[in-house]
PDB file of C-alpha atoms in Angstrom:
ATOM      1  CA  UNK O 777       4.572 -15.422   2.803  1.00  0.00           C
ATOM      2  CA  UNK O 778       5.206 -11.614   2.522  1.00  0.00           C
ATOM      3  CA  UNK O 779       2.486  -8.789   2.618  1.00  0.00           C
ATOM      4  CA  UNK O 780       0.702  -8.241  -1.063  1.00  0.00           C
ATOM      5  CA  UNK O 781       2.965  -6.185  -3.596  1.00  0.00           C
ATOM      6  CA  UNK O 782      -0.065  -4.345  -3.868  1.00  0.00           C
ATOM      7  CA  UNK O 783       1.032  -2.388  -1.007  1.00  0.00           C
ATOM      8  CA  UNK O 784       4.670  -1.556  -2.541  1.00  0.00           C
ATOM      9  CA  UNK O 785       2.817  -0.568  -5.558  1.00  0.00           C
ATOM     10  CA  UNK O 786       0.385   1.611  -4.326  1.00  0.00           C
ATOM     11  CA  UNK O 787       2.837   3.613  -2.924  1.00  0.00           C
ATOM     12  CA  UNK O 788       4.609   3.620  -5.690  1.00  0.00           C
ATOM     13  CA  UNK O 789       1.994   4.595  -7.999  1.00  0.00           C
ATOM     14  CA  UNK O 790       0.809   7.991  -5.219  1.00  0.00           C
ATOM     15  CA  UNK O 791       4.482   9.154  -5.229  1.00  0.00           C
ATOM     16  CA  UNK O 792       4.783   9.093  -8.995  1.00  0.00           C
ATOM     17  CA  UNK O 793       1.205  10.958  -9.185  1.00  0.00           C
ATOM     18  CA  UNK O 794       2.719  13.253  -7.233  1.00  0.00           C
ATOM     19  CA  UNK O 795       6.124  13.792  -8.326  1.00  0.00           C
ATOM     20  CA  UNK O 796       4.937  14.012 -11.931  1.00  0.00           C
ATOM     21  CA  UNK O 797       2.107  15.974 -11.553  1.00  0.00           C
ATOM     22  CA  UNK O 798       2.595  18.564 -14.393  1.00  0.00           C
ATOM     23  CA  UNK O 799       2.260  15.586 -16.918  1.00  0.00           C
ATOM     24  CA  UNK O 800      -0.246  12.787 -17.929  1.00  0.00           C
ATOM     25  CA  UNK O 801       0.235   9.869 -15.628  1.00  0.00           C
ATOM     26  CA  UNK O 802      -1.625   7.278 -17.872  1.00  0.00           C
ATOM     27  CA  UNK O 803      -2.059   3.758 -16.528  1.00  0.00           C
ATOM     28  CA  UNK O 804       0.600   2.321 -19.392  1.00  0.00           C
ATOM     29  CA  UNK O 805       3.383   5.288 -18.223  1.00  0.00           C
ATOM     30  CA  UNK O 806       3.096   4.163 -14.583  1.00  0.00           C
ATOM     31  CA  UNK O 807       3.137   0.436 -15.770  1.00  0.00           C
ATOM     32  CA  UNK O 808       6.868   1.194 -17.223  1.00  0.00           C
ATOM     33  CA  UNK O 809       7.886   2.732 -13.879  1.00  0.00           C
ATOM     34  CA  UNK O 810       6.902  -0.062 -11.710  1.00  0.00           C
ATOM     35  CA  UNK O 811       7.902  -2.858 -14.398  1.00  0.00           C
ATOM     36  CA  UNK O 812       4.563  -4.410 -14.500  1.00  0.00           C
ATOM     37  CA  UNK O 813       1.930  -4.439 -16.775  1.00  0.00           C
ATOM     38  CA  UNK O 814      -1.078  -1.548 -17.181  1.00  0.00           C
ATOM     39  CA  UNK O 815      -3.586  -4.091 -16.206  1.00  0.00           C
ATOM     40  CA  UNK O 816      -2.492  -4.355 -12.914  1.00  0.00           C
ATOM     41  CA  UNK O 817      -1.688  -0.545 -12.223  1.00  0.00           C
ATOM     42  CA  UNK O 818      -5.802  -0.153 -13.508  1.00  0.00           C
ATOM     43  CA  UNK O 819      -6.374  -2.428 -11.120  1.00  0.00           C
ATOM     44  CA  UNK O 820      -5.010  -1.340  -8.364  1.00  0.00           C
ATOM     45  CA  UNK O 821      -5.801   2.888  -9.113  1.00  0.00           C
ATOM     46  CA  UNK O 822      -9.095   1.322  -9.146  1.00  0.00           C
ATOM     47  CA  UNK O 823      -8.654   0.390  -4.989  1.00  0.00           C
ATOM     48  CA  UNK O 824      -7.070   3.794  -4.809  1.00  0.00           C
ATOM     49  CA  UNK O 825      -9.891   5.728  -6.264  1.00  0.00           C
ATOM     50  CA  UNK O 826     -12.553   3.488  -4.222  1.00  0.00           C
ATOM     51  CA  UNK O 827     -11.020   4.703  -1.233  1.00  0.00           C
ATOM     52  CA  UNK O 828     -10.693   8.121  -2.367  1.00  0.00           C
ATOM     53  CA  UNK O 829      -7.172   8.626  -2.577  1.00  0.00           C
ATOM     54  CA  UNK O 830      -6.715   9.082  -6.402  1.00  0.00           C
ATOM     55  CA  UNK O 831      -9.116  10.736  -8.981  1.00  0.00           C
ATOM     56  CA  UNK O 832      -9.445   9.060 -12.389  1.00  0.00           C
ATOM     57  CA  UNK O 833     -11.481   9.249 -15.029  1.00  0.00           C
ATOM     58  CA  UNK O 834     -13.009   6.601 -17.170  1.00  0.00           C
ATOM     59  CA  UNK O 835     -11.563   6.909 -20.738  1.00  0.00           C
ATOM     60  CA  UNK O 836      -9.680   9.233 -20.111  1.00  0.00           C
ATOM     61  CA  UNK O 837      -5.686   8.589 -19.652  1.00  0.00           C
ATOM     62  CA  UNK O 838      -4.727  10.313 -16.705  1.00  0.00           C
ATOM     63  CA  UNK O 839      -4.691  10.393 -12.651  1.00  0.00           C
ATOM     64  CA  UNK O 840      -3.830  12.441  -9.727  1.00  0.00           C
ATOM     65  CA  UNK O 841      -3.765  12.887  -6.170  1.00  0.00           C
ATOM     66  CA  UNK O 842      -7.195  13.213  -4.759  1.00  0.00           C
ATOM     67  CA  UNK O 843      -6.326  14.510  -1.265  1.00  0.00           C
ATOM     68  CA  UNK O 844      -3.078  16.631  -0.054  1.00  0.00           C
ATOM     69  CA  UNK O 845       0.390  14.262   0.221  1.00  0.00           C
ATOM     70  CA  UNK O 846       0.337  15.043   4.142  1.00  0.00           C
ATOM     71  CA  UNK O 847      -3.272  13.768   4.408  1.00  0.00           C
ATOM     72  CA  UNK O 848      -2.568  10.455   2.678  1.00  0.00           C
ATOM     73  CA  UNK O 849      -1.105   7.874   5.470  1.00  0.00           C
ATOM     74  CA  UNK O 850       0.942   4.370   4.538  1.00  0.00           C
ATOM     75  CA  UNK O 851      -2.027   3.059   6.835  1.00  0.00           C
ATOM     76  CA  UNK O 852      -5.011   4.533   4.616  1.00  0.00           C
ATOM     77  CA  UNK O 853      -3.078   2.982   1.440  1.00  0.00           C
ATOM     78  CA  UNK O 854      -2.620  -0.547   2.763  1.00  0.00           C
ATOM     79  CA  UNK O 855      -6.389  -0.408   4.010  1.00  0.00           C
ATOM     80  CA  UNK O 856      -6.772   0.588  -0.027  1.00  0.00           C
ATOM     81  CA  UNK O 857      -5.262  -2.577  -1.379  1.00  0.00           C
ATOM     82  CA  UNK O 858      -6.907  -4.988   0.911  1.00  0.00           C
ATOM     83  CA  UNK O 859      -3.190  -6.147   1.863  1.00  0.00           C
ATOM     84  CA  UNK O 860      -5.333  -8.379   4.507  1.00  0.00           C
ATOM     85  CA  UNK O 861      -8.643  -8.406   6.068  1.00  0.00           C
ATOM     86  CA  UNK O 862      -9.189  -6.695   9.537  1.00  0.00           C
ATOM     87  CA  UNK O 863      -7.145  -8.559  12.020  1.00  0.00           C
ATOM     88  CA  UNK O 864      -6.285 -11.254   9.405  1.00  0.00           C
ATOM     89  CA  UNK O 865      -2.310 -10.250   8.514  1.00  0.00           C
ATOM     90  CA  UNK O 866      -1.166 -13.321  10.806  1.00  0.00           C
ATOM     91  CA  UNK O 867      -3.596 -16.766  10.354  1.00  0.00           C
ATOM     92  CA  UNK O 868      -3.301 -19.754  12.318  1.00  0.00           C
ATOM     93  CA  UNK O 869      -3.536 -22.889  10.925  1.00  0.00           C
ATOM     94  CA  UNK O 870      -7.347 -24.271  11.076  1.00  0.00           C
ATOM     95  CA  UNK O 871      -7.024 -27.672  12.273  1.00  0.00           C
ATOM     96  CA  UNK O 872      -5.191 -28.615  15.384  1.00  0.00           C
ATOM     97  CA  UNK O 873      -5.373 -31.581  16.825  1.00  0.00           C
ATOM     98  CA  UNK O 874      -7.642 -31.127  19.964  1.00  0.00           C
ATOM     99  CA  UNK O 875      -6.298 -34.054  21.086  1.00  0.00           C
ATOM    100  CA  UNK O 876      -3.075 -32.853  21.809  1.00  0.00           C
ATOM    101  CA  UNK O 877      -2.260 -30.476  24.688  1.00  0.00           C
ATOM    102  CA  UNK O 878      -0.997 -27.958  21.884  1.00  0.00           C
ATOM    103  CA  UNK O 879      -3.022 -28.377  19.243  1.00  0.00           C
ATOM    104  CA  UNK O 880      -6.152 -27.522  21.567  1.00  0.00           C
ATOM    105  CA  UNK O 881      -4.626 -24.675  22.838  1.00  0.00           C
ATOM    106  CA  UNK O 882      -2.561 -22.863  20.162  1.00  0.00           C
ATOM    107  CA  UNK O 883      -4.865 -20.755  18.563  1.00  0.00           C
ATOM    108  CA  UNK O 884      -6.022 -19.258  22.344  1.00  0.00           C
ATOM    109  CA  UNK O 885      -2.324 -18.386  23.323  1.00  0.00           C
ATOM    110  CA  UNK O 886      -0.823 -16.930  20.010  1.00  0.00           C
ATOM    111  CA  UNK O 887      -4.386 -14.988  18.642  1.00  0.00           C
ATOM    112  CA  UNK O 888      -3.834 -12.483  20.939  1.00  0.00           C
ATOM    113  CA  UNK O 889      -0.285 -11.820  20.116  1.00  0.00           C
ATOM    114  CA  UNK O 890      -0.772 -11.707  16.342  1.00  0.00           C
ATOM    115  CA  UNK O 891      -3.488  -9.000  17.156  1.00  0.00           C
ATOM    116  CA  UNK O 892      -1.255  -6.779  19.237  1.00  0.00           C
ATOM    117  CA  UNK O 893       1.341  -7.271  16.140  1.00  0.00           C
ATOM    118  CA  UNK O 894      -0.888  -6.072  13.391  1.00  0.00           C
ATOM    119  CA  UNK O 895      -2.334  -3.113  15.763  1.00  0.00           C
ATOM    120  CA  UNK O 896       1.237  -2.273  16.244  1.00  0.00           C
ATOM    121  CA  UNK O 897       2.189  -2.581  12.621  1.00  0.00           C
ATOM    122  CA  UNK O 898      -0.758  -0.630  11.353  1.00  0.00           C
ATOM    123  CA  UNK O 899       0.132   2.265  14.797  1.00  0.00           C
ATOM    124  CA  UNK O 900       3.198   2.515  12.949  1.00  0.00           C
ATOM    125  CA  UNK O 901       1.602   2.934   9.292  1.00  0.00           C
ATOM    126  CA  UNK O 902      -0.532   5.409  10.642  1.00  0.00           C
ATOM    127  CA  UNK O 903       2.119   7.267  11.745  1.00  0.00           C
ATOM    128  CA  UNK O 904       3.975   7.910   7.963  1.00  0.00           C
ATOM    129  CA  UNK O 905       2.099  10.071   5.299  1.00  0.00           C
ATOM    130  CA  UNK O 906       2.782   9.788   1.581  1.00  0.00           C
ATOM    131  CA  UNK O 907       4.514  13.629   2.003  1.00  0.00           C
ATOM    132  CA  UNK O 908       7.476  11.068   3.853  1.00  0.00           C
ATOM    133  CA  UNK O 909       7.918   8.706   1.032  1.00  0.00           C
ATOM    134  CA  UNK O 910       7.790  11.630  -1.457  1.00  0.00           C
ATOM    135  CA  UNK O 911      10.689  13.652   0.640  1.00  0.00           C
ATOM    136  CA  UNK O 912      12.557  10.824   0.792  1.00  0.00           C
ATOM    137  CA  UNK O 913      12.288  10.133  -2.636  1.00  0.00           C
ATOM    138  CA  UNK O 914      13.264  13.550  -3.565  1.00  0.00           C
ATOM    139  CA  UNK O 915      16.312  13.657  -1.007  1.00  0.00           C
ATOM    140  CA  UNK O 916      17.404  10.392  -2.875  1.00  0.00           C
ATOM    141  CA  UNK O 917      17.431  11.702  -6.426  1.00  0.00           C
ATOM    142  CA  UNK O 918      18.945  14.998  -5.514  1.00  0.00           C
ATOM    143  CA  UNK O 919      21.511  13.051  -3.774  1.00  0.00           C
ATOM    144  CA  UNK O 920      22.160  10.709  -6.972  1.00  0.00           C
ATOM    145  CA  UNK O 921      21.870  13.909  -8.960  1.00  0.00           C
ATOM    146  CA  UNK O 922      19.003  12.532 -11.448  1.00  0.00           C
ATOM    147  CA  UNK O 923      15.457  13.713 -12.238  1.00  0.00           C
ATOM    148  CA  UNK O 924      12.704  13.003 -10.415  1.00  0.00           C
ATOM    149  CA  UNK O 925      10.250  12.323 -13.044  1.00  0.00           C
ATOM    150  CA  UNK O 926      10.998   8.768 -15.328  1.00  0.00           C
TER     151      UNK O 926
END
């Protein structure tokens, strides 16, 4: 099982609030650019905005950036999207058999190396702002010589 699209998305969706930024960025025009429907982009601007990352307004088509692309990290967006619970990206299965040399001693020996996987995962999130993605981005379309906007 992967990570939530969510995630993808909500990167997605800051970029394109940023690289678009002279125009409307209603929930249906971002819908077309990730292929999905508006419902879910509402959805998830809605985690955005809780977490202070976007501003919208209710009725109102339309949505930017809340906070400077530099201040926004990969980290603070997947802690947006509730990707996973705090120390929660790896679970172990609930029901080992304690009978079993194992199965009574599984969850002790690998716990502590799914935590040091996630804090290490998230270090590295933490460590990437949405100005990255957006540069990256940009280098990518001036390289394939087409427009940054959709």
């Amino acid at each position: 099982m992967s990570i939530s699209s969510r995630f993808s998305v909500g990167i997605h969706i800051l970029s394109l609030l940023e690289l678009n930024k002279e125009n409307v960025n209603s929930s249906e025009w971002i819908a077309k650019s990730v292929n999905t429907n508006s419902v879910v982009i509402r959805k998830i601007m809605g985690m955005l905005k809780n977490a202070g990352l976007v501003n919208v307004r209710p009725g109102v088509a339309g949505a930017e950036l809340a906070k400077e692309l530099s201040a926004i990290t990969l980290l603070d967006v997947y802690k947006a999207v509730n990707v996973v619970q705090e120390n929660e990206l790896f679970s172990v299965h609930g029901n080992p058999n304690p009978e079993c040399p194992v199965g009574k001693n599984i969850q002790e020996a690998v716990m502590p190396i799914f935590t040091a996987a996630q804090l290490a995962l998230e270090k590295s999130l933490g460590n990437v702002t949405l100005e990255d993605v957006v540069k990256d981005i940009k280098q990518k379309t001036d390289t394939e010589g087409t427009n940054t906007t959709c």
